[in-house]
mmCIF file of C-alpha atoms in Angstrom:
data_model
loop_
_atom_site.group_PDB
_atom_site.id
_atom_site.type_symbol
_atom_site.label_atom_id
_atom_site.label_comp_id
_atom_site.label_asym_id
_atom_site.label_seq_id
_atom_site.Cartn_x
_atom_site.Cartn_y
_atom_site.Cartn_z
ATOM 1 C CA UNK A 41 11.899 -14.159 -22.919
ATOM 2 C CA UNK A 42 15.749 -14.270 -21.237
ATOM 3 C CA UNK A 43 17.691 -17.590 -21.754
ATOM 4 C CA UNK A 44 20.752 -18.907 -20.104
ATOM 5 C CA UNK A 45 23.820 -19.528 -21.856
ATOM 6 C CA UNK A 46 23.194 -23.160 -22.145
ATOM 7 C CA UNK A 47 19.865 -22.798 -23.483
ATOM 8 C CA UNK A 48 21.109 -20.353 -26.147
ATOM 9 C CA UNK A 49 24.082 -22.879 -26.895
ATOM 10 C CA UNK A 50 21.518 -25.500 -27.496
ATOM 11 C CA UNK A 51 19.759 -23.231 -29.834
ATOM 12 C CA UNK A 52 22.806 -22.787 -31.689
ATOM 13 C CA UNK A 53 23.461 -26.200 -31.996
ATOM 14 C CA UNK A 54 20.196 -27.049 -33.366
ATOM 15 C CA UNK A 55 21.009 -24.735 -36.125
ATOM 16 C CA UNK A 56 18.871 -21.704 -34.863
ATOM 17 C CA UNK A 57 20.719 -18.558 -35.763
ATOM 18 C CA UNK A 58 21.185 -16.188 -32.891
ATOM 19 C CA UNK A 59 20.886 -12.787 -34.075
ATOM 20 C CA UNK A 60 23.210 -10.104 -32.128
ATOM 21 C CA UNK A 61 20.952 -7.044 -33.361
ATOM 22 C CA UNK A 62 17.986 -8.309 -31.426
ATOM 23 C CA UNK A 63 19.825 -9.413 -28.336
ATOM 24 C CA UNK A 64 18.088 -7.099 -25.273
ATOM 25 C CA UNK A 65 19.932 -5.478 -22.340
ATOM 26 C CA UNK A 66 18.549 -7.955 -19.951
ATOM 27 C CA UNK A 67 19.721 -10.874 -22.068
ATOM 28 C CA UNK A 68 23.229 -9.483 -22.132
ATOM 29 C CA UNK A 69 23.248 -8.783 -18.481
ATOM 30 C CA UNK A 70 22.043 -12.175 -17.949
ATOM 31 C CA UNK A 71 24.888 -13.864 -19.701
ATOM 32 C CA UNK A 72 27.760 -11.439 -18.479
ATOM 33 C CA UNK A 73 26.739 -10.217 -14.862
ATOM 34 C CA UNK A 74 24.641 -13.126 -14.000
ATOM 35 C CA UNK A 75 26.491 -16.106 -15.559
ATOM 36 C CA UNK A 76 29.911 -14.573 -15.805
ATOM 37 C CA UNK A 77 30.085 -15.534 -19.541
ATOM 38 C CA UNK A 78 33.134 -13.860 -21.174
ATOM 39 C CA UNK A 79 32.933 -11.481 -24.186
ATOM 40 C CA UNK A 80 34.747 -13.916 -26.282
ATOM 41 C CA UNK A 81 32.145 -16.852 -25.412
ATOM 42 C CA UNK A 82 29.233 -14.421 -25.982
ATOM 43 C CA UNK A 83 30.843 -13.292 -29.140
ATOM 44 C CA UNK A 84 31.408 -17.015 -30.383
ATOM 45 C CA UNK A 85 27.443 -17.613 -29.363
ATOM 46 C CA UNK A 86 26.425 -15.055 -31.734
ATOM 47 C CA UNK A 87 29.158 -15.290 -34.468
ATOM 48 C CA UNK A 88 30.816 -12.019 -34.339
ATOM 49 C CA UNK A 89 33.700 -10.274 -33.096
ATOM 50 C CA UNK A 90 34.207 -9.856 -29.492
ATOM 51 C CA UNK A 91 34.620 -5.859 -29.793
ATOM 52 C CA UNK A 92 30.872 -5.784 -30.632
ATOM 53 C CA UNK A 93 30.220 -7.415 -27.295
ATOM 54 C CA UNK A 94 32.213 -5.067 -25.544
ATOM 55 C CA UNK A 95 30.834 -1.928 -27.313
ATOM 56 C CA UNK A 96 27.353 -2.892 -26.599
ATOM 57 C CA UNK A 97 28.026 -3.568 -22.936
ATOM 58 C CA UNK A 98 29.602 -0.065 -22.683
ATOM 59 C CA UNK A 99 26.743 1.502 -24.837
ATOM 60 C CA UNK A 100 24.298 -0.262 -22.049
ATOM 61 C CA UNK A 101 26.667 0.476 -18.923
ATOM 62 C CA UNK A 102 27.009 -3.477 -18.360
ATOM 63 C CA UNK A 103 30.233 -3.318 -16.289
ATOM 64 C CA UNK A 104 31.332 -5.479 -13.823
ATOM 65 C CA UNK A 105 32.614 -2.618 -11.700
ATOM 66 C CA UNK A 106 29.807 -0.343 -12.297
ATOM 67 C CA UNK A 107 27.978 0.577 -8.971
ATOM 68 C CA UNK A 108 24.942 -1.088 -9.986
ATOM 69 C CA UNK A 109 26.422 -4.648 -10.317
ATOM 70 C CA UNK A 110 28.918 -4.029 -7.411
ATOM 71 C CA UNK A 111 25.566 -3.510 -5.314
ATOM 72 C CA UNK A 112 24.258 -6.512 -6.747
ATOM 73 C CA UNK A 113 27.191 -8.892 -6.143
ATOM 74 C CA UNK A 114 27.316 -7.469 -2.562
ATOM 75 C CA UNK A 115 23.583 -8.259 -2.095
ATOM 76 C CA UNK A 116 23.979 -11.728 -3.420
ATOM 77 C CA UNK A 117 26.972 -12.488 -0.942
ATOM 78 C CA UNK A 118 25.080 -11.200 1.827
ATOM 79 C CA UNK A 119 21.532 -12.555 1.274
ATOM 80 C CA UNK A 120 20.727 -13.306 4.906
ATOM 81 C CA UNK A 121 21.419 -9.592 5.993
ATOM 82 C CA UNK A 122 19.268 -7.959 3.155
ATOM 83 C CA UNK A 123 16.682 -10.326 3.928
ATOM 84 C CA UNK A 124 16.699 -9.369 7.625
ATOM 85 C CA UNK A 125 16.813 -5.468 6.257
ATOM 86 C CA UNK A 126 13.770 -6.020 3.979
ATOM 87 C CA UNK A 127 11.841 -7.874 6.904
ATOM 88 C CA UNK A 128 12.738 -5.102 9.101
ATOM 89 C CA UNK A 129 11.659 -2.494 6.777
ATOM 90 C CA UNK A 130 8.279 -4.417 6.282
ATOM 91 C CA UNK A 131 7.447 -4.575 9.838
ATOM 92 C CA UNK A 132 8.078 -0.745 10.281
ATOM 93 C CA UNK A 133 5.771 -0.191 7.518
ATOM 94 C CA UNK A 134 3.229 -2.195 8.741
ATOM 95 C CA UNK A 135 3.267 -0.685 12.025
ATOM 96 C CA UNK A 136 -0.143 1.036 12.820
ATOM 97 C CA UNK A 137 1.809 3.758 14.703
ATOM 98 C CA UNK A 138 3.656 4.762 11.800
ATOM 99 C CA UNK A 139 0.677 5.379 9.448
ATOM 100 C CA UNK A 140 0.484 9.029 10.123
ATOM 101 C CA UNK A 141 3.860 9.728 8.855
ATOM 102 C CA UNK A 142 3.816 7.531 6.213
ATOM 103 C CA UNK A 143 0.561 8.859 5.001
ATOM 104 C CA UNK A 144 1.973 12.342 4.865
ATOM 105 C CA UNK A 145 5.064 11.275 3.366
ATOM 106 C CA UNK A 146 3.206 9.437 0.638
ATOM 107 C CA UNK A 147 1.328 12.326 -0.097
ATOM 108 C CA UNK A 148 4.381 14.095 -0.694
ATOM 109 C CA UNK A 149 5.527 11.437 -3.014
ATOM 110 C CA UNK A 150 2.923 10.858 -5.202
ATOM 111 C CA UNK A 151 1.040 14.451 -4.966
ATOM 112 C CA UNK A 152 2.398 17.343 -3.232
ATOM 113 C CA UNK A 153 5.858 17.096 -4.903
ATOM 114 C CA UNK A 154 3.957 17.031 -8.521
ATOM 115 C CA UNK A 155 2.664 19.246 -10.760
ATOM 116 C CA UNK A 156 0.192 20.551 -8.318
ATOM 117 C CA UNK A 157 3.097 22.153 -6.463
ATOM 118 C CA UNK A 158 3.702 24.350 -9.881
ATOM 119 C CA UNK A 159 -0.092 25.127 -9.886
ATOM 120 C CA UNK A 160 0.570 26.605 -6.575
ATOM 121 C CA UNK A 161 3.514 28.507 -7.080
ATOM 122 C CA UNK A 162 2.047 29.922 -10.215
ATOM 123 C CA UNK A 163 -1.166 30.865 -7.939
ATOM 124 C CA UNK A 164 -3.527 28.528 -9.822
ATOM 125 C CA UNK A 165 -4.215 27.002 -6.064
ATOM 126 C CA UNK A 166 -4.453 29.015 -2.707
ATOM 127 C CA UNK A 167 -2.657 28.264 0.155
ATOM 128 C CA UNK A 168 -6.142 26.971 1.339
ATOM 129 C CA UNK A 169 -6.777 24.925 -1.725
ATOM 130 C CA UNK A 170 -3.625 23.260 -0.989
ATOM 131 C CA UNK A 171 -4.445 22.551 2.836
ATOM 132 C CA UNK A 172 -7.724 21.289 1.596
ATOM 133 C CA UNK A 173 -5.888 18.826 -0.985
ATOM 134 C CA UNK A 174 -3.157 17.680 1.170
ATOM 135 C CA UNK A 175 -5.577 16.980 3.921
ATOM 136 C CA UNK A 176 -8.037 14.755 1.642
ATOM 137 C CA UNK A 177 -4.727 12.943 0.326
ATOM 138 C CA UNK A 178 -3.091 12.130 3.468
ATOM 139 C CA UNK A 179 -6.839 10.766 4.784
ATOM 140 C CA UNK A 180 -7.256 8.598 2.088
ATOM 141 C CA UNK A 181 -4.017 7.196 1.776
ATOM 142 C CA UNK A 182 -4.323 6.684 5.687
ATOM 143 C CA UNK A 183 -7.357 4.825 5.172
ATOM 144 C CA UNK A 184 -5.772 2.673 2.664
ATOM 145 C CA UNK A 185 -2.690 2.052 4.688
ATOM 146 C CA UNK A 186 -5.124 0.850 7.648
ATOM 147 C CA UNK A 187 -6.790 -1.439 5.701
ATOM 148 C CA UNK A 188 -3.602 -2.972 4.514
ATOM 149 C CA UNK A 189 -2.529 -2.982 7.913
ATOM 150 C CA UNK A 190 -5.741 -4.878 9.099
ATOM 151 C CA UNK A 191 -5.209 -7.394 6.348
ATOM 152 C CA UNK A 192 -8.668 -6.332 4.369
ATOM 153 C CA UNK A 193 -7.735 -7.229 1.232
ATOM 154 C CA UNK A 194 -11.038 -7.921 0.105
ATOM 155 C CA UNK A 195 -12.358 -4.457 0.957
ATOM 156 C CA UNK A 196 -9.548 -3.104 -0.940
ATOM 157 C CA UNK A 197 -10.115 -5.058 -3.988
ATOM 158 C CA UNK A 198 -13.957 -4.695 -4.019
ATOM 159 C CA UNK A 199 -13.309 -0.702 -3.906
ATOM 160 C CA UNK A 200 -10.527 -1.043 -6.756
ATOM 161 C CA UNK A 201 -13.120 -3.253 -9.034
ATOM 162 C CA UNK A 202 -15.583 -0.772 -8.328
ATOM 163 C CA UNK A 203 -13.239 2.233 -9.876
ATOM 164 C CA UNK A 204 -11.692 -0.269 -12.504
ATOM 165 C CA UNK A 205 -13.506 1.346 -15.515
ATOM 166 C CA UNK A 206 -12.603 4.719 -14.524
ATOM 167 C CA UNK A 207 -9.632 6.362 -16.282
ATOM 168 C CA UNK A 208 -10.004 3.737 -19.164
ATOM 169 C CA UNK A 209 -9.004 6.471 -21.670
ATOM 170 C CA UNK A 210 -5.954 7.812 -19.957
ATOM 171 C CA UNK A 211 -2.397 6.592 -21.125
ATOM 172 C CA UNK A 212 -1.247 3.292 -19.849
ATOM 173 C CA UNK A 213 0.598 3.641 -16.501
ATOM 174 C CA UNK A 214 4.465 3.726 -16.322
ATOM 175 C CA UNK A 215 6.693 2.541 -13.335
ATOM 176 C CA UNK A 216 8.137 5.735 -12.242
ATOM 177 C CA UNK A 217 10.575 5.098 -9.679
ATOM 178 C CA UNK A 218 13.151 7.996 -10.266
ATOM 179 C CA UNK A 219 12.582 9.626 -7.079
ATOM 180 C CA UNK A 220 12.772 6.468 -5.208
ATOM 181 C CA UNK A 221 16.220 5.316 -7.169
ATOM 182 C CA UNK A 222 17.544 8.633 -6.490
ATOM 183 C CA UNK A 223 16.852 8.660 -2.421
ATOM 184 C CA UNK A 224 18.341 4.918 -2.669
ATOM 185 C CA UNK A 225 21.528 6.022 -4.525
ATOM 186 C CA UNK A 226 22.109 8.692 -2.133
ATOM 187 C CA UNK A 227 21.636 6.538 0.894
ATOM 188 C CA UNK A 228 23.635 3.763 -0.606
ATOM 189 C CA UNK A 229 26.584 6.120 -1.712
ATOM 190 C CA UNK A 230 25.891 5.293 -5.299
ATOM 191 C CA UNK A 231 26.813 8.067 -7.696
ATOM 192 C CA UNK A 232 23.791 10.006 -8.875
ATOM 193 C CA UNK A 233 25.142 9.888 -12.492
ATOM 194 C CA UNK A 234 24.574 6.140 -12.635
ATOM 195 C CA UNK A 235 21.131 6.079 -14.579
ATOM 196 C CA UNK A 236 20.618 2.468 -13.733
ATOM 197 C CA UNK A 237 17.832 1.278 -11.680
ATOM 198 C CA UNK A 238 18.444 -1.157 -8.548
#
């Protein structure tokens, strides 16, 4: 759980020992970036030297002038602009006229640019195999997007429930947005070596 500075301060006032070794990156970001709590105030909160706060911030890339936090502050100061941009994107993505190219783009993102491309390059899959697989993926994604566009959430949920018990032995899912973040950074002019997510 992530606490505000005041919540942590009250915990300390009540005699609770706050462990610096247990602080998470998210908690330190909350204090330093979101609440603008100084290094010394954070250090006093955890009964440590200020240098340890700076060291841990540097280790985790929590810096006020980093691209991540510059973008965050810019977004916070331009909420209406970002709200409108986000809504415009949603409107375009939910436009029935765009389902064809979106389906093809998603096929490349979730399938074509992955391991199957290596299999194709290593002649494990023929060109005809790839055409068949690509067509199958595009059509399935297009059908799903059409249901989303038409608001058929019950149909989607019932289909997912019917398949819920398949793949239960697979590894847990991971939130892989590396390619999305890479494109976003490129479009926003954020250095590619900035490994933080936005």
